[in-house]
Structure formats: structure tokens, C-alpha cells
PDB file of C-alpha atoms and ligand atoms in Angstrom:
ATOM      1  CA  UNK A   1     104.225 -58.180   4.408  1.00  0.00           C
ATOM      2  CA  UNK A   2     107.121 -60.579   3.760  1.00  0.00           C
ATOM      3  CA  UNK A   3     109.601 -58.225   5.384  1.00  0.00           C
ATOM      4  CA  UNK A   4     107.419 -57.798   8.486  1.00  0.00           C
ATOM      5  CA  UNK A   5     106.816 -61.545   8.745  1.00  0.00           C
ATOM      6  CA  UNK A   6     110.545 -62.198   8.616  1.00  0.00           C
ATOM      7  CA  UNK A   7     111.226 -59.573  11.241  1.00  0.00           C
ATOM      8  CA  UNK A   8     108.609 -61.011  13.566  1.00  0.00           C
ATOM      9  CA  UNK A   9     109.977 -64.527  13.132  1.00  0.00           C
ATOM     10  CA  UNK A  10     113.560 -63.422  13.785  1.00  0.00           C
ATOM     11  CA  UNK A  11     112.437 -61.823  17.045  1.00  0.00           C
ATOM     12  CA  UNK A  12     110.903 -65.138  18.058  1.00  0.00           C
ATOM     13  CA  UNK A  13     113.823 -67.439  17.382  1.00  0.00           C
ATOM     14  CA  UNK A  14     117.062 -67.701  19.350  1.00  0.00           C
ATOM     15  CA  UNK A  15     120.259 -66.763  17.502  1.00  0.00           C
ATOM     16  CA  UNK A  16     121.606 -70.343  17.454  1.00  0.00           C
ATOM     17  CA  UNK A  17     118.650 -71.391  15.300  1.00  0.00           C
ATOM     18  CA  UNK A  18     118.940 -70.713  11.581  1.00  0.00           C
ATOM     19  CA  UNK A  19     115.977 -69.932   9.423  1.00  0.00           C
ATOM     20  CA  UNK A  20     115.374 -71.464   6.018  1.00  0.00           C
ATOM     21  CA  UNK A  21     112.667 -69.526   4.173  1.00  0.00           C
ATOM     22  CA  UNK A  22     110.655 -72.099   2.238  1.00  0.00           C
ATOM     23  CA  UNK A  23     109.833 -70.463  -1.081  1.00  0.00           C
ATOM     24  CA  UNK A  24     108.388 -73.428  -3.006  1.00  0.00           C
ATOM     25  CA  UNK A  25     105.648 -72.366  -5.468  1.00  0.00           C
ATOM     26  CA  UNK A  26     106.403 -68.696  -4.721  1.00  0.00           C
ATOM     27  CA  UNK A  27     107.504 -66.276  -7.460  1.00  0.00           C
ATOM     28  CA  UNK A  28     110.947 -64.705  -7.893  1.00  0.00           C
ATOM     29  CA  UNK A  29     109.544 -61.350  -6.739  1.00  0.00           C
ATOM     30  CA  UNK A  30     108.608 -62.794  -3.329  1.00  0.00           C
ATOM     31  CA  UNK A  31     112.060 -64.330  -2.880  1.00  0.00           C
ATOM     32  CA  UNK A  32     113.720 -61.083  -3.939  1.00  0.00           C
ATOM     33  CA  UNK A  33     111.663 -59.235  -1.324  1.00  0.00           C
ATOM     34  CA  UNK A  34     112.863 -61.614   1.404  1.00  0.00           C
ATOM     35  CA  UNK A  35     116.408 -61.311   0.069  1.00  0.00           C
ATOM     36  CA  UNK A  36     116.225 -57.535   0.224  1.00  0.00           C
ATOM     37  CA  UNK A  37     115.169 -57.880   3.850  1.00  0.00           C
ATOM     38  CA  UNK A  38     118.407 -59.783   4.503  1.00  0.00           C
ATOM     39  CA  UNK A  39     117.296 -63.407   4.155  1.00  0.00           C
ATOM     40  CA  UNK A  40     119.898 -65.648   2.452  1.00  0.00           C
ATOM     41  CA  UNK A  41     118.745 -69.227   3.098  1.00  0.00           C
ATOM     42  CA  UNK A  42     115.879 -70.483   0.953  1.00  0.00           C
ATOM     43  CA  UNK A  43     114.278 -73.917   0.699  1.00  0.00           C
ATOM     44  CA  UNK A  44     112.620 -75.596  -2.270  1.00  0.00           C
ATOM     45  CA  UNK A  45     111.175 -79.077  -2.662  1.00  0.00           C
ATOM     46  CA  UNK A  46     111.482 -79.514  -6.423  1.00  0.00           C
ATOM     47  CA  UNK A  47     114.934 -79.634  -7.965  1.00  0.00           C
ATOM     48  CA  UNK A  48     114.061 -78.077 -11.319  1.00  0.00           C
ATOM     49  CA  UNK A  49     112.136 -75.235  -9.714  1.00  0.00           C
ATOM     50  CA  UNK A  50     115.102 -74.563  -7.434  1.00  0.00           C
ATOM     51  CA  UNK A  51     117.570 -74.662 -10.346  1.00  0.00           C
ATOM     52  CA  UNK A  52     115.584 -72.156 -12.347  1.00  0.00           C
ATOM     53  CA  UNK A  53     115.221 -69.804  -9.360  1.00  0.00           C
ATOM     54  CA  UNK A  54     118.958 -70.132  -8.731  1.00  0.00           C
ATOM     55  CA  UNK A  55     119.562 -68.922 -12.302  1.00  0.00           C
ATOM     56  CA  UNK A  56     117.391 -65.860 -11.839  1.00  0.00           C
ATOM     57  CA  UNK A  57     118.391 -64.719  -8.358  1.00  0.00           C
ATOM     58  CA  UNK A  58     121.511 -63.363  -6.597  1.00  0.00           C
ATOM     59  CA  UNK A  59     124.273 -65.928  -6.375  1.00  0.00           C
ATOM     60  CA  UNK A  60     124.943 -65.513  -2.662  1.00  0.00           C
ATOM     61  CA  UNK A  61     121.642 -67.226  -1.839  1.00  0.00           C
ATOM     62  CA  UNK A  62     122.125 -70.537  -0.029  1.00  0.00           C
ATOM     63  CA  UNK A  63     119.713 -73.035  -1.592  1.00  0.00           C
ATOM     64  CA  UNK A  64     118.337 -75.854   0.535  1.00  0.00           C
ATOM     65  CA  UNK A  65     116.709 -78.893  -1.053  1.00  0.00           C
ATOM     66  CA  UNK A  66     114.066 -79.896   1.473  1.00  0.00           C
ATOM     67  CA  UNK A  67     111.963 -82.282  -0.616  1.00  0.00           C
ATOM     68  CA  UNK A  68     112.284 -85.904  -1.564  1.00  0.00           C
ATOM     69  CA  UNK A  69     115.235 -86.277  -3.960  1.00  0.00           C
ATOM     70  CA  UNK A  70     115.088 -88.494  -7.016  1.00  0.00           C
ATOM     71  CA  UNK A  71     118.476 -89.927  -7.896  1.00  0.00           C
ATOM     72  CA  UNK A  72     118.266 -88.980 -11.574  1.00  0.00           C
ATOM     73  CA  UNK A  73     117.734 -85.282 -10.734  1.00  0.00           C
ATOM     74  CA  UNK A  74     120.716 -84.725  -8.438  1.00  0.00           C
ATOM     75  CA  UNK A  75     122.773 -83.509 -11.411  1.00  0.00           C
ATOM     76  CA  UNK A  76     120.573 -80.434 -11.835  1.00  0.00           C
ATOM     77  CA  UNK A  77     121.520 -79.030  -8.428  1.00  0.00           C
ATOM     78  CA  UNK A  78     124.995 -80.451  -7.831  1.00  0.00           C
ATOM     79  CA  UNK A  79     126.815 -77.296  -8.917  1.00  0.00           C
ATOM     80  CA  UNK A  80     125.161 -74.979  -6.434  1.00  0.00           C
ATOM     81  CA  UNK A  81     123.004 -76.635  -3.732  1.00  0.00           C
ATOM     82  CA  UNK A  82     124.023 -75.604  -0.202  1.00  0.00           C
ATOM     83  CA  UNK A  83     122.382 -78.361   1.852  1.00  0.00           C
ATOM     84  CA  UNK A  84     120.262 -81.397   0.955  1.00  0.00           C
ATOM     85  CA  UNK A  85     117.866 -82.106   3.835  1.00  0.00           C
ATOM     86  CA  UNK A  86     116.036 -85.203   2.671  1.00  0.00           C
ATOM     87  CA  UNK A  87     118.704 -87.866   2.155  1.00  0.00           C
ATOM     88  CA  UNK A  88     117.244 -91.264   2.911  1.00  0.00           C
ATOM     89  CA  UNK A  89     119.504 -93.903   1.365  1.00  0.00           C
ATOM     90  CA  UNK A  90     123.115 -94.851   0.688  1.00  0.00           C
ATOM     91  CA  UNK A  91     122.232 -95.105  -2.999  1.00  0.00           C
ATOM     92  CA  UNK A  92     121.232 -91.439  -3.038  1.00  0.00           C
ATOM     93  CA  UNK A  93     124.365 -90.438  -1.122  1.00  0.00           C
ATOM     94  CA  UNK A  94     126.494 -92.230  -3.724  1.00  0.00           C
ATOM     95  CA  UNK A  95     124.829 -90.321  -6.540  1.00  0.00           C
ATOM     96  CA  UNK A  96     125.239 -86.999  -4.706  1.00  0.00           C
ATOM     97  CA  UNK A  97     128.898 -87.882  -4.169  1.00  0.00           C
ATOM     98  CA  UNK A  98     129.367 -88.689  -7.858  1.00  0.00           C
ATOM     99  CA  UNK A  99     127.766 -85.445  -9.037  1.00  0.00           C
ATOM    100  CA  UNK A 100     129.565 -83.339  -6.410  1.00  0.00           C
ATOM    101  CA  UNK A 101     132.868 -84.773  -7.583  1.00  0.00           C
ATOM    102  CA  UNK A 102     132.186 -83.582 -11.148  1.00  0.00           C
ATOM    103  CA  UNK A 103     131.990 -80.053  -9.762  1.00  0.00           C
ATOM    104  CA  UNK A 104     134.956 -80.556  -7.470  1.00  0.00           C
ATOM    105  CA  UNK A 105     132.969 -79.776  -4.357  1.00  0.00           C
ATOM    106  CA  UNK A 106     131.699 -81.338  -1.163  1.00  0.00           C
ATOM    107  CA  UNK A 107     127.931 -81.298  -0.724  1.00  0.00           C
ATOM    108  CA  UNK A 108     126.517 -81.120   2.788  1.00  0.00           C
ATOM    109  CA  UNK A 109     123.660 -83.506   3.528  1.00  0.00           C
ATOM    110  CA  UNK A 110     121.191 -84.230   6.312  1.00  0.00           C
ATOM    111  CA  UNK A 111     119.779 -87.691   6.832  1.00  0.00           C
ATOM    112  CA  UNK A 112     116.016 -87.661   7.043  1.00  0.00           C
ATOM    113  CA  UNK A 113     114.675 -89.587  10.015  1.00  0.00           C
ATOM    114  CA  UNK A 114     111.222 -91.090  10.027  1.00  0.00           C
ATOM    115  CA  UNK A 115     109.569 -89.766  13.165  1.00  0.00           C
ATOM    116  CA  UNK A 116     105.924 -89.313  12.138  1.00  0.00           C
ATOM    117  CA  UNK A 117     103.421 -92.082  12.671  1.00  0.00           C
ATOM    118  CA  UNK A 118     101.927 -91.468   9.231  1.00  0.00           C
ATOM    119  CA  UNK A 119     102.912 -93.943   6.551  1.00  0.00           C
ATOM    120  CA  UNK A 120     103.316 -91.257   3.906  1.00  0.00           C
ATOM    121  CA  UNK A 121     106.330 -89.531   5.379  1.00  0.00           C
ATOM    122  CA  UNK A 122     109.735 -90.252   3.907  1.00  0.00           C
ATOM    123  CA  UNK A 123     112.808 -90.945   5.947  1.00  0.00           C
ATOM    124  CA  UNK A 124     114.798 -93.706   7.565  1.00  0.00           C
ATOM    125  CA  UNK A 125     114.212 -95.469  10.864  1.00  0.00           C
ATOM    126  CA  UNK A 126     116.963 -94.679  13.412  1.00  0.00           C
ATOM    127  CA  UNK A 127     118.364 -98.211  13.130  1.00  0.00           C
ATOM    128  CA  UNK A 128     118.996 -97.582   9.419  1.00  0.00           C
ATOM    129  CA  UNK A 129     120.584 -94.197  10.098  1.00  0.00           C
ATOM    130  CA  UNK A 130     123.005 -95.757  12.551  1.00  0.00           C
ATOM    131  CA  UNK A 131     123.832 -98.590  10.170  1.00  0.00           C
ATOM    132  CA  UNK A 132     124.511 -96.101   7.391  1.00  0.00           C
ATOM    133  CA  UNK A 133     126.765 -93.940   9.578  1.00  0.00           C
ATOM    134  CA  UNK A 134     128.676 -97.064  10.563  1.00  0.00           C
ATOM    135  CA  UNK A 135     129.051 -98.444   7.064  1.00  0.00           C
ATOM    136  CA  UNK A 136     132.471 -98.751   5.427  1.00  0.00           C
ATOM    137  CA  UNK A 137     131.032 -97.586   2.136  1.00  0.00           C
ATOM    138  CA  UNK A 138     130.374 -94.174   3.600  1.00  0.00           C
ATOM    139  CA  UNK A 139     134.098 -93.683   4.136  1.00  0.00           C
ATOM    140  CA  UNK A 140     134.681 -93.876   0.391  1.00  0.00           C
ATOM    141  CA  UNK A 141     132.400 -90.946  -0.308  1.00  0.00           C
ATOM    142  CA  UNK A 142     134.799 -88.007  -0.205  1.00  0.00           C
ATOM    143  CA  UNK A 143     132.508 -85.478  -1.862  1.00  0.00           C
ATOM    144  CA  UNK A 144     129.640 -85.549   0.585  1.00  0.00           C
ATOM    145  CA  UNK A 145     129.491 -84.616   4.236  1.00  0.00           C
ATOM    146  CA  UNK A 146     126.693 -85.618   6.564  1.00  0.00           C
ATOM    147  CA  UNK A 147     126.181 -82.629   8.823  1.00  0.00           C
ATOM    148  CA  UNK A 148     122.998 -83.517  10.652  1.00  0.00           C
ATOM    149  CA  UNK A 149     119.495 -84.905  10.748  1.00  0.00           C
ATOM    150  CA  UNK A 150     116.133 -83.729   9.477  1.00  0.00           C
ATOM    151  CA  UNK A 151     112.639 -84.771  10.436  1.00  0.00           C
ATOM    152  CA  UNK A 152     109.002 -83.856  10.002  1.00  0.00           C
ATOM    153  CA  UNK A 153     106.485 -84.376  12.750  1.00  0.00           C
ATOM    154  CA  UNK A 154     103.030 -85.809  12.152  1.00  0.00           C
ATOM    155  CA  UNK A 155     100.484 -83.459  10.640  1.00  0.00           C
ATOM    156  CA  UNK A 156      98.233 -83.303  13.687  1.00  0.00           C
ATOM    157  CA  UNK A 157      96.778 -80.857  16.175  1.00  0.00           C
ATOM    158  CA  UNK A 158      97.895 -83.185  18.976  1.00  0.00           C
ATOM    159  CA  UNK A 159     100.684 -81.125  20.535  1.00  0.00           C
ATOM    160  CA  UNK A 160     101.907 -83.963  22.757  1.00  0.00           C
ATOM    161  CA  UNK A 161     102.367 -86.188  19.734  1.00  0.00           C
ATOM    162  CA  UNK A 162     104.442 -83.552  17.927  1.00  0.00           C
ATOM    163  CA  UNK A 163     106.538 -82.885  21.038  1.00  0.00           C
ATOM    164  CA  UNK A 164     107.218 -86.604  21.482  1.00  0.00           C
ATOM    165  CA  UNK A 165     108.332 -86.994  17.878  1.00  0.00           C
ATOM    166  CA  UNK A 166     110.656 -83.979  18.013  1.00  0.00           C
ATOM    167  CA  UNK A 167     112.009 -85.086  21.359  1.00  0.00           C
ATOM    168  CA  UNK A 168     112.854 -88.546  20.034  1.00  0.00           C
ATOM    169  CA  UNK A 169     114.672 -87.088  17.032  1.00  0.00           C
ATOM    170  CA  UNK A 170     116.560 -84.703  19.285  1.00  0.00           C
ATOM    171  CA  UNK A 171     117.622 -87.521  21.596  1.00  0.00           C
ATOM    172  CA  UNK A 172     119.106 -89.521  18.712  1.00  0.00           C
ATOM    173  CA  UNK A 173     120.759 -86.392  17.324  1.00  0.00           C
ATOM    174  CA  UNK A 174     122.485 -85.698  20.645  1.00  0.00           C
ATOM    175  CA  UNK A 175     123.833 -89.238  20.788  1.00  0.00           C
ATOM    176  CA  UNK A 176     125.096 -89.256  17.197  1.00  0.00           C
ATOM    177  CA  UNK A 177     126.627 -85.804  17.650  1.00  0.00           C
ATOM    178  CA  UNK A 178     129.228 -87.262  19.974  1.00  0.00           C
ATOM    179  CA  UNK A 179     130.738 -89.263  17.094  1.00  0.00           C
ATOM    180  CA  UNK A 180     133.220 -87.624  14.756  1.00  0.00           C
ATOM    181  CA  UNK A 181     134.345 -89.400  11.594  1.00  0.00           C
ATOM    182  CA  UNK A 182     135.887 -88.190   8.348  1.00  0.00           C
ATOM    183  CA  UNK A 183     132.753 -87.456   6.425  1.00  0.00           C
ATOM    184  CA  UNK A 184     130.272 -86.891   9.101  1.00  0.00           C
ATOM    185  CA  UNK A 185     130.109 -84.465  11.961  1.00  0.00           C
ATOM    186  CA  UNK A 186     126.575 -83.794  13.029  1.00  0.00           C
ATOM    187  CA  UNK A 187     125.862 -80.209  13.992  1.00  0.00           C
ATOM    188  CA  UNK A 188     122.528 -79.405  12.335  1.00  0.00           C
ATOM    189  CA  UNK A 189     119.113 -80.565  13.466  1.00  0.00           C
ATOM    190  CA  UNK A 190     116.539 -79.467  10.898  1.00  0.00           C
ATOM    191  CA  UNK A 191     113.077 -79.659  12.423  1.00  0.00           C
ATOM    192  CA  UNK A 192     110.105 -77.334  12.677  1.00  0.00           C
ATOM    193  CA  UNK A 193     107.816 -75.623  10.150  1.00  0.00           C
ATOM    194  CA  UNK A 194     105.334 -72.732  10.373  1.00  0.00           C
ATOM    195  CA  UNK A 195     102.903 -74.622  12.569  1.00  0.00           C
ATOM    196  CA  UNK A 196     105.355 -76.286  14.928  1.00  0.00           C
ATOM    197  CA  UNK A 197     108.685 -74.433  14.914  1.00  0.00           C
ATOM    198  CA  UNK A 198     108.258 -73.192  18.487  1.00  0.00           C
ATOM    199  CA  UNK A 199     107.825 -76.739  19.767  1.00  0.00           C
ATOM    200  CA  UNK A 200     110.766 -77.857  17.620  1.00  0.00           C
ATOM    201  CA  UNK A 201     113.060 -75.186  19.051  1.00  0.00           C
ATOM    202  CA  UNK A 202     112.038 -76.147  22.589  1.00  0.00           C
ATOM    203  CA  UNK A 203     113.105 -79.690  21.718  1.00  0.00           C
ATOM    204  CA  UNK A 204     116.528 -78.653  20.401  1.00  0.00           C
ATOM    205  CA  UNK A 205     116.100 -77.741  16.736  1.00  0.00           C
ATOM    206  CA  UNK A 206     118.988 -75.738  15.238  1.00  0.00           C
ATOM    207  CA  UNK A 207     117.364 -75.074  11.869  1.00  0.00           C
ATOM    208  CA  UNK A 208     113.733 -74.395  11.060  1.00  0.00           C
ATOM    209  CA  UNK A 209     112.095 -74.495   7.627  1.00  0.00           C
ATOM    210  CA  UNK A 210     109.331 -71.925   7.455  1.00  0.00           C
ATOM    211  CA  UNK A 211     107.174 -71.200   4.424  1.00  0.00           C
ATOM    212  CA  UNK A 212     103.634 -69.973   4.934  1.00  0.00           C
ATOM    213  CA  UNK A 213     104.431 -67.898   8.040  1.00  0.00           C
ATOM    214  CA  UNK A 214     106.720 -65.815   5.800  1.00  0.00           C
ATOM    215  CA  UNK A 215     105.204 -65.916   2.328  1.00  0.00           C
ATOM    216  CA  UNK A 216     101.547 -66.567   3.157  1.00  0.00           C
ATOM    217  CA  UNK A 217      99.575 -69.667   2.307  1.00  0.00           C
ATOM    218  CA  UNK A 218     100.393 -71.618  -0.853  1.00  0.00           C
ATOM    219  CA  UNK A 219      97.529 -72.105  -3.266  1.00  0.00           C
ATOM    220  CA  UNK A 220      98.099 -75.801  -3.475  1.00  0.00           C
ATOM    221  CA  UNK A 221      99.249 -78.527  -1.142  1.00  0.00           C
ATOM    222  CA  UNK A 222     102.715 -79.748  -1.990  1.00  0.00           C
TER     223      UNK A 222
HETATM  224  C1  LIG B 301     106.680 -77.046   2.611  1.00  0.00           C
HETATM  225  C2  LIG B 301     107.680 -77.522   3.588  1.00  0.00           C
HETATM  226  C3  LIG B 301     108.011 -76.763   4.726  1.00  0.00           C
HETATM  227  C4  LIG B 301     107.370 -75.422   5.059  1.00  0.00           C
HETATM  228  O1  LIG B 301     106.039 -75.586   5.392  1.00  0.00           O
HETATM  229  P1  LIG B 301     105.167 -74.381   6.042  1.00  0.00           P
HETATM  230  O2  LIG B 301     104.079 -75.077   6.750  1.00  0.00           O
HETATM  231  O3  LIG B 301     104.693 -73.560   4.893  1.00  0.00           O
HETATM  232  O4  LIG B 301     106.057 -73.621   6.939  1.00  0.00           O
HETATM  233  C5  LIG B 301     108.993 -77.262   5.563  1.00  0.00           C
HETATM  234  N1  LIG B 301     109.595 -78.432   5.335  1.00  0.00           N
HETATM  235  C6  LIG B 301     109.298 -79.202   4.261  1.00  0.00           C
HETATM  236  C7  LIG B 301     110.018 -80.482   4.069  1.00  0.00           C
HETATM  237  C8  LIG B 301     108.329 -78.781   3.357  1.00  0.00           C
HETATM  238  O5  LIG B 301     108.033 -79.554   2.298  1.00  0.00           O
END
């Protein structure tokens, strides 16, 4: 089923949009099946779960951290993580920079924007994102690179609401994209999940994070 789901998805998304297969809570065997079907980008929302899967699976997998990142856990993924989607503070960026430096690498990061009306969603208001991108402190961080923005729309059946939230994020992304500084060059807009990736792509997404439409429903909410 996983292989067919992937194939169907690929047929539905334009080639400029990359697909992160969200494998959180799913076993190694499921990830291996997707890998065998050609999938290389996988997303997890818990650092330790991702680190242990990284150990057990082929090393050419690109691991995406899509969940909320606790500062004290960055060290467990610093040697291998491909892209951190949920960066929401300068403090976290500094820790990522510090850990990346230990491994002599540059870690790509997305800033998470708060676009949903719900209080529970993580992310920064656009004013904070702009302030961070303009800050002198950012220039000192040589081992991180901000490559784009990430956002999650409200969990609602109101299509208009979701479209408006994606459209707002896309508008800010397009503006910020025109800037080009040493450690940021925005090219990735990570938005869209199983339920709303089509709307997200219509609004300019370049990277979608899809879990249940590939691997089936998860047995718990996470
Ligand atoms: C779980 C998760 C997804 C994937 O959700 P699906 O509805 O299963 O596609 C995408 N993004 C984030 C941040 C997630 O936590």
C-alpha cells in the first residue's frame, strides 16, 4: 500500500514541490518500504525516535525534524539532521549553531511562522521573524543557514480559513525571498499535510509534509 500511496501522491504534485514522508510513530519496516520505492526524505517529530531510526536505516536518507525542538536535545541530531523545520527562537538557533560546529557542518533551518488562529500552535509572528532575520547576532552564526519558512494551518474544515493562512505565509515568504544575506537565503516554503497539501501547493508551497496519506492513520494523536 505504501508504494501505491507514494506513487499516487507523486502524480498529484508538481516537480518543484518536494515531498517529506512523515514517518513518526511508524516502524522501520514501513520506512524501508517507502525507501525501496525511492523515497529519501523522511520527517519525524521526536528527536530520539529520529536518531534511533537514523541508526537502523540507510544512511542516504535525508532526515527532517518537523516537531517542536527542545534546546537540550539538539545534540542528538546534530551529526546527521538534514533540515530542521520548527525553529522558533534565536536561542534555539544558537544551540543548533553550537552543536553543528562540533560536527563541522552547517545545518539548514526553517523558521516556523505562526499562521493558525489556534493558541496551541508553535511558531513566531512575522514581526519576530523579520526582527530575527535583521539581527546582528544572526551574522555570527556560521554553522546554521536559514533556508526558508514553515507553517501549519488551523485544524479546521473551513477551507477558506486554511487558504487564507497559507496565502499569508506565502506572501511573507515571497517578500523575504528577495533578501540575500550570508546565512540566510530563503528558497523553501514548507507547508501542507495530508489533509491540506493541495491547497498549500496552490498557495505556493515548495515542500509538503505528508504522513497518513502515505503510511495510513497513526494510532495516536501526536
Ligand atoms: C504529523 C505531522 C505532519 C503530517 O501529518 P499528516 O496529517 O499525517 O499528513 C506534518 N507536519 C507536522 C509538523 C506534523 O507534526
